[in-house]
Coordinates of C-alpha atoms (C1' of nucleotides) in Angstrom, one line a residue:
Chain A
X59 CA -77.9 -22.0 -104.1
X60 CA -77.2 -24.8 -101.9
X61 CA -78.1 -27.9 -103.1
X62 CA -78.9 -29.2 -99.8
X63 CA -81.7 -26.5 -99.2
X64 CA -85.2 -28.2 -98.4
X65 CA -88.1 -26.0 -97.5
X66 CA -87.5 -26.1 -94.0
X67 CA -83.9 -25.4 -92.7
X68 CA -84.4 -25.7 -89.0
X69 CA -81.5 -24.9 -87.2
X70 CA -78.7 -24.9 -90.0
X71 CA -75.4 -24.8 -88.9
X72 CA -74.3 -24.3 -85.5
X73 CA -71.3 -23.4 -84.1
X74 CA -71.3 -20.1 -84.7
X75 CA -68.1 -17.3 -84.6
X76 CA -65.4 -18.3 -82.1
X77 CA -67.2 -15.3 -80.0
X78 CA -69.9 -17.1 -78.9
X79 CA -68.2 -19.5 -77.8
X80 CA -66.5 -17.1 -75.3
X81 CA -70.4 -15.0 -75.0
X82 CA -71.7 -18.7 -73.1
X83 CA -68.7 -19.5 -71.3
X84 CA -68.5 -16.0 -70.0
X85 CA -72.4 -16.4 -68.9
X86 CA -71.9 -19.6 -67.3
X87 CA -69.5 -17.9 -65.2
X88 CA -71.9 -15.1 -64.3
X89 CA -74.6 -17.3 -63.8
X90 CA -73.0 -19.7 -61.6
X91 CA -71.8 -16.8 -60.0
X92 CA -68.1 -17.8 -60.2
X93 CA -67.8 -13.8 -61.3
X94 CA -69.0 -11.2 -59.2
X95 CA -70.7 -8.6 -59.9
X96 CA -68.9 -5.5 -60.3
X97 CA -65.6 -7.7 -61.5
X98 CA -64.0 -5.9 -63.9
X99 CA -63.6 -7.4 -67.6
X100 CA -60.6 -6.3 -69.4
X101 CA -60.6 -7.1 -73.4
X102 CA -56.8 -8.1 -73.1
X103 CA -57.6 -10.8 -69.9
X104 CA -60.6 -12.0 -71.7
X105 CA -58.8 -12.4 -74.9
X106 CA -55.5 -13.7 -73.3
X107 CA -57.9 -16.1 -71.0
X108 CA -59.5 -17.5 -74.2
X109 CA -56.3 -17.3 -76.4
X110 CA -58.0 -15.2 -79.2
X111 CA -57.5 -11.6 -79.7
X112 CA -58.9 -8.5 -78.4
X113 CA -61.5 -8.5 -81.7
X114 CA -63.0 -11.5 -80.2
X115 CA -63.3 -10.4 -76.4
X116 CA -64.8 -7.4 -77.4
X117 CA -67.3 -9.3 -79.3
X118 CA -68.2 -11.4 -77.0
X119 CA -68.4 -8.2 -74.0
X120 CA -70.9 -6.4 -76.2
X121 CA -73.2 -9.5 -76.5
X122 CA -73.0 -10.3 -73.2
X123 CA -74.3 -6.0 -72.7
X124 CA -76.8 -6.7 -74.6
X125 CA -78.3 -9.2 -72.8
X126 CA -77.3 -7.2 -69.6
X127 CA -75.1 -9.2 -67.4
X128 CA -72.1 -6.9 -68.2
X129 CA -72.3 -3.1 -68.2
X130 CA -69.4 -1.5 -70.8
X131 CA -69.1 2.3 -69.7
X132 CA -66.5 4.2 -72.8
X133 CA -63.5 4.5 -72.3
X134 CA -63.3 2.9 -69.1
X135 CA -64.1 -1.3 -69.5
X136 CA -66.3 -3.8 -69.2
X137 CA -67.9 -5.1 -65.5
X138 CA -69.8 -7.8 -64.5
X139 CA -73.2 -5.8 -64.4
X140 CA -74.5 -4.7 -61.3
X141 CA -77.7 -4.5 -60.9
X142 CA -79.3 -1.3 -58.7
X143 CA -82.3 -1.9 -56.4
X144 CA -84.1 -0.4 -59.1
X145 CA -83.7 -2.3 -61.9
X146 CA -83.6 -5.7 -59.6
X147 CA -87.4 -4.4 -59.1
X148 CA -87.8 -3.9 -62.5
X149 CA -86.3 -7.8 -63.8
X150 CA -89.1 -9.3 -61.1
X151 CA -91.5 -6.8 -62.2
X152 CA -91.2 -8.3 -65.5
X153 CA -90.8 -11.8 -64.3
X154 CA -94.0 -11.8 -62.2
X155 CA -95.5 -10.1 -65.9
X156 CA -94.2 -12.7 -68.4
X157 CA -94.5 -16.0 -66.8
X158 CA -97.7 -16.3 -66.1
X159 CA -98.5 -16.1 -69.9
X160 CA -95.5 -18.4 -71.1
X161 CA -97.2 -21.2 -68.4
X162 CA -100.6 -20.8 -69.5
X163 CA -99.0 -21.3 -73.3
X164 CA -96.6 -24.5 -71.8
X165 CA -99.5 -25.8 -70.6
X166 CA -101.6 -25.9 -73.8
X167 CA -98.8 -27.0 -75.4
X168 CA -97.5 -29.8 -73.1
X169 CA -96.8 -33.3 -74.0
X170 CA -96.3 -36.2 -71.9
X171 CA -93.2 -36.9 -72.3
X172 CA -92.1 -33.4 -71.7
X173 CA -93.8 -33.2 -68.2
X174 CA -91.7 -36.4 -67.5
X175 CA -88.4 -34.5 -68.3
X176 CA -89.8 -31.7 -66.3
X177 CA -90.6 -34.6 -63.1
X178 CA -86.6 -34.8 -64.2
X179 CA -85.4 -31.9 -63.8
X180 CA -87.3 -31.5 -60.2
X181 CA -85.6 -35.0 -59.2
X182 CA -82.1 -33.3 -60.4
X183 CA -82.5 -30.1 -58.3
X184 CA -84.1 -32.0 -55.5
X185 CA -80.7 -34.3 -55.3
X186 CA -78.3 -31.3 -55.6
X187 CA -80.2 -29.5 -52.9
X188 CA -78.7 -32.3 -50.5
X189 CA -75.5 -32.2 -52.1
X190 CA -72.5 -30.5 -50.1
X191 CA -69.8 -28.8 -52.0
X192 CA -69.6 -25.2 -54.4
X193 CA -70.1 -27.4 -57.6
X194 CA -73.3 -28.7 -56.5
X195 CA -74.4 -25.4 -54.9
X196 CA -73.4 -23.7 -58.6
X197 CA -75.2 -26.9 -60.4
X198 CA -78.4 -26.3 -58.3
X199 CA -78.7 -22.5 -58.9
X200 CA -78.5 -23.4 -62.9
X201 CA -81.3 -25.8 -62.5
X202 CA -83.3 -23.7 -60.4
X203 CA -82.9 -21.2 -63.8
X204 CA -83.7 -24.5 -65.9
X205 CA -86.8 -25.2 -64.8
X206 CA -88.3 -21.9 -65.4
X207 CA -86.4 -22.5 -68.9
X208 CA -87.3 -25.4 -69.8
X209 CA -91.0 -23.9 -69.1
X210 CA -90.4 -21.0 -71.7
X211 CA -88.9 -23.7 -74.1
X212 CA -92.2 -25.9 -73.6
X213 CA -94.1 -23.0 -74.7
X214 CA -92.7 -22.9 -78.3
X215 CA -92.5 -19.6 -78.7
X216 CA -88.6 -18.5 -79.1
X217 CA -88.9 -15.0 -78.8
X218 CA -90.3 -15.3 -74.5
X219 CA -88.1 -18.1 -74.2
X220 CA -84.9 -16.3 -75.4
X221 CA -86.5 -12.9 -73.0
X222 CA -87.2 -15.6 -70.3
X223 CA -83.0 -16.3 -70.8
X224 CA -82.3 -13.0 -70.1
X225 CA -84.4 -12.6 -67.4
X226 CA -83.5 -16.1 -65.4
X227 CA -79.6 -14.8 -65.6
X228 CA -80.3 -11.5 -64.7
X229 CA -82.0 -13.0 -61.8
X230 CA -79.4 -14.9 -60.7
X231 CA -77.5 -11.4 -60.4
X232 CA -79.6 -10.0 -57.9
X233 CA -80.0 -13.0 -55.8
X234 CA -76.1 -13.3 -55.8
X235 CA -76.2 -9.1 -54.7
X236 CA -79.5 -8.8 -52.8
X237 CA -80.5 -12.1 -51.4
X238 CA -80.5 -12.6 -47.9
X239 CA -80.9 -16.4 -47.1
X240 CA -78.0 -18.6 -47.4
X241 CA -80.4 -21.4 -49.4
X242 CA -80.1 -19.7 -52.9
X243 CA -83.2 -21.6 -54.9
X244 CA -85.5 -21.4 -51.6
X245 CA -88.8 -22.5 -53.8
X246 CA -88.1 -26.1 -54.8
X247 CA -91.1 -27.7 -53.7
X248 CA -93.0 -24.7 -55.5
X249 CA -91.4 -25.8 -58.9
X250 CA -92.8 -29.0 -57.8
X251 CA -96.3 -28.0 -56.8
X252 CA -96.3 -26.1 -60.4
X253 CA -95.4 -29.2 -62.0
X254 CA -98.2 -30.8 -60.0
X255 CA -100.9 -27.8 -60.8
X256 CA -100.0 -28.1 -64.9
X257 CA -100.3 -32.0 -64.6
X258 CA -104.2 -31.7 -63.2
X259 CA -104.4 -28.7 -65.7
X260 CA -105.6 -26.5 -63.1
X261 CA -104.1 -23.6 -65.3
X262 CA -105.2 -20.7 -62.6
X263 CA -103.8 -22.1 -59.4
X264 CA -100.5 -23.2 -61.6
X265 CA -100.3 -19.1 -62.3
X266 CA -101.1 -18.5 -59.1
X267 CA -98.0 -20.9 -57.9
X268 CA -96.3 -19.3 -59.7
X269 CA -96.9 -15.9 -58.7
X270 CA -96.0 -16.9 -55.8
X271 CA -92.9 -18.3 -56.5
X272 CA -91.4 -15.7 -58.2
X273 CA -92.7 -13.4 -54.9
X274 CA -91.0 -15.7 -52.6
X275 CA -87.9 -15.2 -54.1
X276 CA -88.6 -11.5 -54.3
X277 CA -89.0 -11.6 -50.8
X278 CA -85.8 -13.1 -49.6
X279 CA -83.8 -10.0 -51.3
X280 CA -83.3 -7.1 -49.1
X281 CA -83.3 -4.0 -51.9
X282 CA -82.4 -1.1 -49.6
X283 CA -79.9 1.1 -51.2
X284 CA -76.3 0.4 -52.0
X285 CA -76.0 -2.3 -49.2
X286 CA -71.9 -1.5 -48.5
X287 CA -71.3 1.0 -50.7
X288 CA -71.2 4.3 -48.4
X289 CA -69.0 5.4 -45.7
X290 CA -68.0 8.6 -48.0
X291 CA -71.2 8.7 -49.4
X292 CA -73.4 7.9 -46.3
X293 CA -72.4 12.0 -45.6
X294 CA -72.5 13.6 -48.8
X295 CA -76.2 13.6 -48.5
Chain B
X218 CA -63.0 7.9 -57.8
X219 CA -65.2 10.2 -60.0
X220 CA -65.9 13.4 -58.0
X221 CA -69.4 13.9 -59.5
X222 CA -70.4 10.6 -58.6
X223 CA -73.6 10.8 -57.4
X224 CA -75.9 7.8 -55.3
X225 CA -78.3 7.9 -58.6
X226 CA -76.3 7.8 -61.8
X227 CA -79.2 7.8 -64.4
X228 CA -77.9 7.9 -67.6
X229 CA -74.7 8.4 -67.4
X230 CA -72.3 10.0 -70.6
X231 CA -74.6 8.9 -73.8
X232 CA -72.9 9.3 -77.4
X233 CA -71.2 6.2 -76.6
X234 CA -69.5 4.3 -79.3
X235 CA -69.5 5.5 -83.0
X236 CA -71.6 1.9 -83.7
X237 CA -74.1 2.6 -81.8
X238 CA -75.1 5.8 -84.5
X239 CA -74.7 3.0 -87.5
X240 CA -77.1 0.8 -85.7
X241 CA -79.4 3.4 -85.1
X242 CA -79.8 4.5 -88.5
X243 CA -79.9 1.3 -89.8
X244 CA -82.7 0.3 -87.6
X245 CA -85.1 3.5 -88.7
X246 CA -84.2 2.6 -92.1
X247 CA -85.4 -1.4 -91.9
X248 CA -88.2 -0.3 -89.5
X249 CA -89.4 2.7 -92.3
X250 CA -89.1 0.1 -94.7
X251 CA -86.4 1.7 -96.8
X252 CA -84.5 -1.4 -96.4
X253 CA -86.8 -4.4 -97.3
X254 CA -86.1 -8.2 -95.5
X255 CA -83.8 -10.1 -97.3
X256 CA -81.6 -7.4 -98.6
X257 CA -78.2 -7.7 -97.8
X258 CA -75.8 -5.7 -95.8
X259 CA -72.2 -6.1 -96.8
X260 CA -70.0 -5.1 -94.3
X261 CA -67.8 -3.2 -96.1
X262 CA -70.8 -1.3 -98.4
X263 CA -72.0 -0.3 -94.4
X264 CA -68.9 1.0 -94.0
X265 CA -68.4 2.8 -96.5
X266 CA -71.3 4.5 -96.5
X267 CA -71.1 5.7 -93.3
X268 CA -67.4 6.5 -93.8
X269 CA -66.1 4.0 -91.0
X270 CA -63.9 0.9 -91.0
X271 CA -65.4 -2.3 -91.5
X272 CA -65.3 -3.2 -87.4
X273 CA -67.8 -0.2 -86.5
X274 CA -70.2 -1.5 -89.8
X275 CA -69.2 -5.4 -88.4
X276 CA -70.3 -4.4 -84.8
X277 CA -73.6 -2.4 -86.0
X278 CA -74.9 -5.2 -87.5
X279 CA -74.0 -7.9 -84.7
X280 CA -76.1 -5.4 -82.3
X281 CA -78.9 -5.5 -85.2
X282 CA -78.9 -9.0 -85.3
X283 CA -79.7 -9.6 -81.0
X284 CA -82.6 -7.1 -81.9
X285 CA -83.6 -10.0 -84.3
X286 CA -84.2 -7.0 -87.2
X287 CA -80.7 -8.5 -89.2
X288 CA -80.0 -12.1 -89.5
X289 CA -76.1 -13.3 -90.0
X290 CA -75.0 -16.1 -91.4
X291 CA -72.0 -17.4 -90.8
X292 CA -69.2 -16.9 -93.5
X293 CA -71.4 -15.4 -95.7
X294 CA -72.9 -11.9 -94.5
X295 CA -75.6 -10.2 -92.8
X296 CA -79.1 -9.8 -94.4
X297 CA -81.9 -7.6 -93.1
X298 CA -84.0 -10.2 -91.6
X299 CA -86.4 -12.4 -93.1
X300 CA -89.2 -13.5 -90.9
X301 CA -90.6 -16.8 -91.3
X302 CA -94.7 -17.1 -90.7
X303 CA -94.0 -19.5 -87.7
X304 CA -91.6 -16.3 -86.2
X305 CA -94.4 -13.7 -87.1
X306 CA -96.5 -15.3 -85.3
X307 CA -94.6 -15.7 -81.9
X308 CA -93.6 -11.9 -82.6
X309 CA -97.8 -11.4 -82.1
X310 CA -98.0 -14.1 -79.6
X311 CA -95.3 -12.0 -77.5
X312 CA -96.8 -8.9 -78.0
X313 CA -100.5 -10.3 -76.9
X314 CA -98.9 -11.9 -73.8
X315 CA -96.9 -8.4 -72.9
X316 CA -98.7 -5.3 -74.0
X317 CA -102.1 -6.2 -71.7
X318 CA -99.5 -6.4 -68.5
X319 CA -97.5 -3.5 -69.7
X320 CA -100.5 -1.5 -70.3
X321 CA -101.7 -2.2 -67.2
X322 CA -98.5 -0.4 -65.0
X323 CA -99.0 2.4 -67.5
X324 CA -102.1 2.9 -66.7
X325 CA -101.5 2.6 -62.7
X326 CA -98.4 5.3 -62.6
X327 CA -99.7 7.5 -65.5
X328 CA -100.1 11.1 -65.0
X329 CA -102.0 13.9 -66.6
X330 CA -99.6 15.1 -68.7
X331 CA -98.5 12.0 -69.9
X332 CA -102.2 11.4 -70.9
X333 CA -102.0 14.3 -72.6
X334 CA -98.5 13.6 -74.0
X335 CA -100.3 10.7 -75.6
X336 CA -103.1 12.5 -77.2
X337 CA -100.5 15.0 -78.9
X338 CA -99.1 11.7 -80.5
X339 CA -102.8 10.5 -81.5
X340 CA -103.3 13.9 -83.1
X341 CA -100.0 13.5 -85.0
X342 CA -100.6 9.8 -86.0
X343 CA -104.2 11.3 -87.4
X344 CA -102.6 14.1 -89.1
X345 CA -100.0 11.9 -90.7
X346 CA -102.6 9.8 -92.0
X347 CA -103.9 12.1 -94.3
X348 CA -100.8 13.3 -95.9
X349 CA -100.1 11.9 -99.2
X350 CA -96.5 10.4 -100.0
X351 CA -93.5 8.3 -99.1
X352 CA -92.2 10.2 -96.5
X353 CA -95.8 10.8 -94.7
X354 CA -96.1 7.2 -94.8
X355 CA -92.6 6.0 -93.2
X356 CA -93.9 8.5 -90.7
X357 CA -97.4 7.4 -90.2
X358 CA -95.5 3.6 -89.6
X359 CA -93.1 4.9 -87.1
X360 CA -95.9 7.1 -85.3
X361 CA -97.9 4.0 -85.3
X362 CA -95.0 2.3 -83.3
X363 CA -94.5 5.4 -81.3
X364 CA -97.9 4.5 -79.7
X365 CA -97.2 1.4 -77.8
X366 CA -93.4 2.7 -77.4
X367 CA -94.6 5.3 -75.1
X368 CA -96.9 3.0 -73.4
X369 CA -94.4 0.8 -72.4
X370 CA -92.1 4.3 -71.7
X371 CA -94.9 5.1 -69.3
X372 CA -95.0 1.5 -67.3
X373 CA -91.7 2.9 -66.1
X374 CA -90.0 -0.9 -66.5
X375 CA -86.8 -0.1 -68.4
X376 CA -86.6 -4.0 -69.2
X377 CA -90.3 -4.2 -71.0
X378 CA -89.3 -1.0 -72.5
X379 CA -86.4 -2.4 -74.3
X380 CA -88.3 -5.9 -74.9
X381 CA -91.0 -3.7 -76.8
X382 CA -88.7 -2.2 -79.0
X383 CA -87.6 -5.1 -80.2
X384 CA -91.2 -6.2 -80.9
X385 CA -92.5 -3.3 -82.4
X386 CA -89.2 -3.0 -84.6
X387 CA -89.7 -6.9 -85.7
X388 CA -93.9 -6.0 -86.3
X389 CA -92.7 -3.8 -89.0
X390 CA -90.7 -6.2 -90.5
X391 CA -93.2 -8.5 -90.3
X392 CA -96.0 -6.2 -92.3
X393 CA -93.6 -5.1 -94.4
X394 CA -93.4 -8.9 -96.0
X395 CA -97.1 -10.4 -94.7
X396 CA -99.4 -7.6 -94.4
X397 CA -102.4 -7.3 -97.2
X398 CA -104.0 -4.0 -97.1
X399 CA -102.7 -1.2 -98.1
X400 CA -103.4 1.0 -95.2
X401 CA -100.3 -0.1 -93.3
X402 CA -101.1 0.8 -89.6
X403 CA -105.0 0.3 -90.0
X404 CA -106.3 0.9 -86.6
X405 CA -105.6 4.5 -85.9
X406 CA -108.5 4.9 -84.0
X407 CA -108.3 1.9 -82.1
X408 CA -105.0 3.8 -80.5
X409 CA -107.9 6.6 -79.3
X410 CA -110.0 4.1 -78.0
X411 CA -107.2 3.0 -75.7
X412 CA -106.5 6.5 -74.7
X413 CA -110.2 7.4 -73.6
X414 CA -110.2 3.7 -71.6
X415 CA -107.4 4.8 -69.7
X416 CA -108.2 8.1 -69.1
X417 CA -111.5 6.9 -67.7
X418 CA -109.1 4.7 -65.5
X419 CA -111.8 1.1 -67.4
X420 CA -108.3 -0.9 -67.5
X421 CA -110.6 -4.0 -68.0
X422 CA -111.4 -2.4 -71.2
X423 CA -108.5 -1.1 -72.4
X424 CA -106.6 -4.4 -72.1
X425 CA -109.5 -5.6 -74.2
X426 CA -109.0 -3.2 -76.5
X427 CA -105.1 -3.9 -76.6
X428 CA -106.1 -7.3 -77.8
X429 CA -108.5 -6.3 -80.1
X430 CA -106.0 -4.0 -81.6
X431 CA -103.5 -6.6 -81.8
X432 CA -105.6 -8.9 -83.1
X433 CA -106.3 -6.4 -85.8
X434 CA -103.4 -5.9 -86.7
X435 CA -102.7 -9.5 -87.0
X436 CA -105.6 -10.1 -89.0
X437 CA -104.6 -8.2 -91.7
X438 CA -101.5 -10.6 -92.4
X439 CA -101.3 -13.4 -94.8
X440 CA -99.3 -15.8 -93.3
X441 CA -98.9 -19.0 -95.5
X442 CA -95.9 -20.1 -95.6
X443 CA -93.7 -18.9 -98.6
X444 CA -95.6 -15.9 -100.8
X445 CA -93.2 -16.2 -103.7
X446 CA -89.9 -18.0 -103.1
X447 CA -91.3 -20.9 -104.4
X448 CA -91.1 -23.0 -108.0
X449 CA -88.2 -25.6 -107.3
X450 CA -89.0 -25.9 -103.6
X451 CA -92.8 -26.3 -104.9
X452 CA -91.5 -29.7 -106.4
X453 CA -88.9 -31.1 -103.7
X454 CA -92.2 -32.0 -101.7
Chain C
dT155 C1' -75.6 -27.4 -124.8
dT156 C1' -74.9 -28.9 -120.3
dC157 C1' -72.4 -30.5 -116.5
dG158 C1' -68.3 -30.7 -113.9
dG159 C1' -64.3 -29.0 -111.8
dC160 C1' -60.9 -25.4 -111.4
dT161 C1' -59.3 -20.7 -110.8
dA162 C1' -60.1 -15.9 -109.4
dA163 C1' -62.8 -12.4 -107.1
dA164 C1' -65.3 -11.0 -103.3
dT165 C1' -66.6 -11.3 -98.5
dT166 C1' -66.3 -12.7 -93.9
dG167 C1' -63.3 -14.2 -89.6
dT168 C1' -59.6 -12.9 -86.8
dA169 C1' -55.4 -10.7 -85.5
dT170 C1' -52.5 -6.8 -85.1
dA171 C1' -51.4 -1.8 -85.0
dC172 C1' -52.0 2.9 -83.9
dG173 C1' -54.3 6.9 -81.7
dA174 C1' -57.3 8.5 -77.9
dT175 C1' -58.9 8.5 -73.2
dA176 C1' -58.7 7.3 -68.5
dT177 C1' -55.9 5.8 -64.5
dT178 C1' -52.0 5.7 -61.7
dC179 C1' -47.6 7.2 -60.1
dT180 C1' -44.1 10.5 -59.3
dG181 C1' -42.3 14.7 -57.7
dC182 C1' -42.5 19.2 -56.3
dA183 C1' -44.4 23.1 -53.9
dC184 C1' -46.7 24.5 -49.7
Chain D
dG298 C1' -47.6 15.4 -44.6
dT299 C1' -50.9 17.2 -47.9
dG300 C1' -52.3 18.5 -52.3
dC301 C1' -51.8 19.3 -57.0
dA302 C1' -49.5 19.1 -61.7
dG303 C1' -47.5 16.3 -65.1
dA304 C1' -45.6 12.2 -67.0
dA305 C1' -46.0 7.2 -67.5
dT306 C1' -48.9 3.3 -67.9
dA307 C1' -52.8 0.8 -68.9
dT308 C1' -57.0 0.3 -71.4
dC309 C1' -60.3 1.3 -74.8
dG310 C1' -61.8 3.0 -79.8
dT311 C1' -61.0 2.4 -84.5
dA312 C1' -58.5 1.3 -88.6
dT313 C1' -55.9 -1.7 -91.3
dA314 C1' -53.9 -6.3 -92.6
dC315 C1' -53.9 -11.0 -93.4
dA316 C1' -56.1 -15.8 -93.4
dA317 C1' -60.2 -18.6 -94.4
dT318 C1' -64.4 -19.4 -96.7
dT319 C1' -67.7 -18.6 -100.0
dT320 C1' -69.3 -17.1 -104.5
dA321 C1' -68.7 -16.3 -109.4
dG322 C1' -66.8 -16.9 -113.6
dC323 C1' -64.4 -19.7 -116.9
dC324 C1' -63.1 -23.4 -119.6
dG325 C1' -63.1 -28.1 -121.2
dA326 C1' -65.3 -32.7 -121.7
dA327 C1' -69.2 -35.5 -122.4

DNA sequence: TTCGGCTAAATTGTATACGATATTCTGCAC
DNA sequence: GTGCAGAATATCGTATACAATTTAGCCGAA
């Protein structure tokens, strides 16, 4: 037995297998939207890229499936995932489901100090938003997906927060396929009128804000079918 | 291209990869409860046993542990997972905040034979009940999950789908180490009652129910922390 | 006897190797 | 020039091999 073993064992040590390492740098890229979706993933480029073998790339490929930002079809590779109209439906179908419940927990939950990082966070995105420049455009679409986050994390609960992850970078998928307006995080000011609602502890207009937050971003994504896909297939039906 | 490429690829070639059958059958076992938490799962034992190379058996389990139903620690194996109280209780406090919202979209795109699809499980579930032995019971448990399974089948919403798999899969884990009475999935009837509230389109009701049910379910748990691992770490305090 | 360290066995982390499948290219017939 | 068959290439699926770390067993000293 360890000898260093108390009761609680919080965290314990980090770090983990070389492949996540690769899993979260690999995400960032998605996220950011550095990769496209579609982009082919090779095992050997990965694992060349990140000087470790193919044992590792593959690791890393099937985590990120799991968490569906890249689809692996046999035989044939790994792609950045693209999402179909459908299942974009289906991510803010479950966003609109979910959040509501994780604010209403933050809420209850909520210290202080943590609606002062929060007052942060808005400041940060707010700053970037006036910022010029792919780095701070990339910077703001991660803390348009932090806020939301940070929300999930406030809640305490790691199971919605680790769902809420999937979710905020699946998100960030469809916007990068679907949506229409060149200003990515439209809803700034809503994060900030959330903040606002939580602060007052007006819980039902806060999940109403919400609500519509999530359906404002919904709304700037134009989910017709296969957007530049056809040609060929425009006459096969 | 492929030629049979269609606009609407569903499901596309299934089988896939030779871990995905080791996983598989792995999960039913730790979800029947043939594997218990804490028991641990060389690699290479998982290999052998299913006659494959210790990658496949090495894969299997990584997928296990994103489902949260295997935890691996680093450098020293894999271990069908252990849930702390603190985690059982987010497992509930997820399925409370869901299952209301999922049942809800059942209940809106449901169809009659659906409805009726659900009452052939019911019947099942009842008839399982009052078998007597192991194998009855592994099956009463995995009926039990079956339930909301198909419900959240039913919303249509691949994602929640997925999300309640993992729940219900970690719930059994969860009364496996924590749950008191003997009668493992106690509210049989309470699965009816949903049933006739949909069918009589109350969703008010039925989400109450849902709660109720969970609640239940919950109830029956003894979650203080540490049954029996106790003795030294009784005295480190 | 008990504690400490040291060695040996077992197990995981990572890399490489080989066979299988898909993709691309070439060349020939039409 | 077009279309198809077959080989060559590239990539994935799986197994095996080696290095690193942990675990256990053992022996000796206090």
């Amino acid at each position: 037995m360890k000898s260093t073993a108390t009761a609680l064992q919080i965290a314990e040590d980090s770090a983990e297998t070389g492949a996540q390492q690769i899993r979260d740098a690999i995400r960032d890229a998605i996220v950011e939207r550095r990769l496209s979706p579609g982009t082919k993933l090779s095992e050997s480029d990965v694992g060349n890229l990140f000087n470790v073998s193919r044992t590792l790339a593959r690791a890393a490929l099937q985590a990120l499936s799991y968490e569906g930002l890249v689809s692996v079809e046999k035989n044939r590779g790994a792609f950045v995932a693209y999402p179909s109209p459908e299942e974009a439906r289906q991510i803010f179908a479950a966003r609109r489901l979910v959040e509501p419940g994780i604010l209403r927990e933050a809420a209850a939950k909520i210290t202080p100090s943590q609606i002062q990082h929060l007052k942060q966070l808005l400041l940060e995105e707010g700053r970037l938003m006036g910022e010029r420049g792919q780095t701070a455009r990339r910077a703001e679409i991660k803390a348009s997906g932090d806020f939301h986050l940070t929300l999930a994390g406030i809640s305490g609960n790691a199971i919605m927060q680790r769902f809420m992850d999937e979710l905020v970078a699946r998100s960030s998928l469809v916007i990068a396929l679907y949506g229409q307006s060149t200003i990515s995080s439209c809803g700034h000011s809503e994060h900030g009128d959330i903040v606002a609602a939580i602060e007052r502890n007006d819980l039902d207009e806060a999940c109403r804000l919400m609500l519509h937050h999530i359906a404002h971003i919904e709304a700037d994504l134009d989910l017709r079918e296969h957007k530049s896909v056809g040609l060929k297939e425009a006459f096969e039906l």
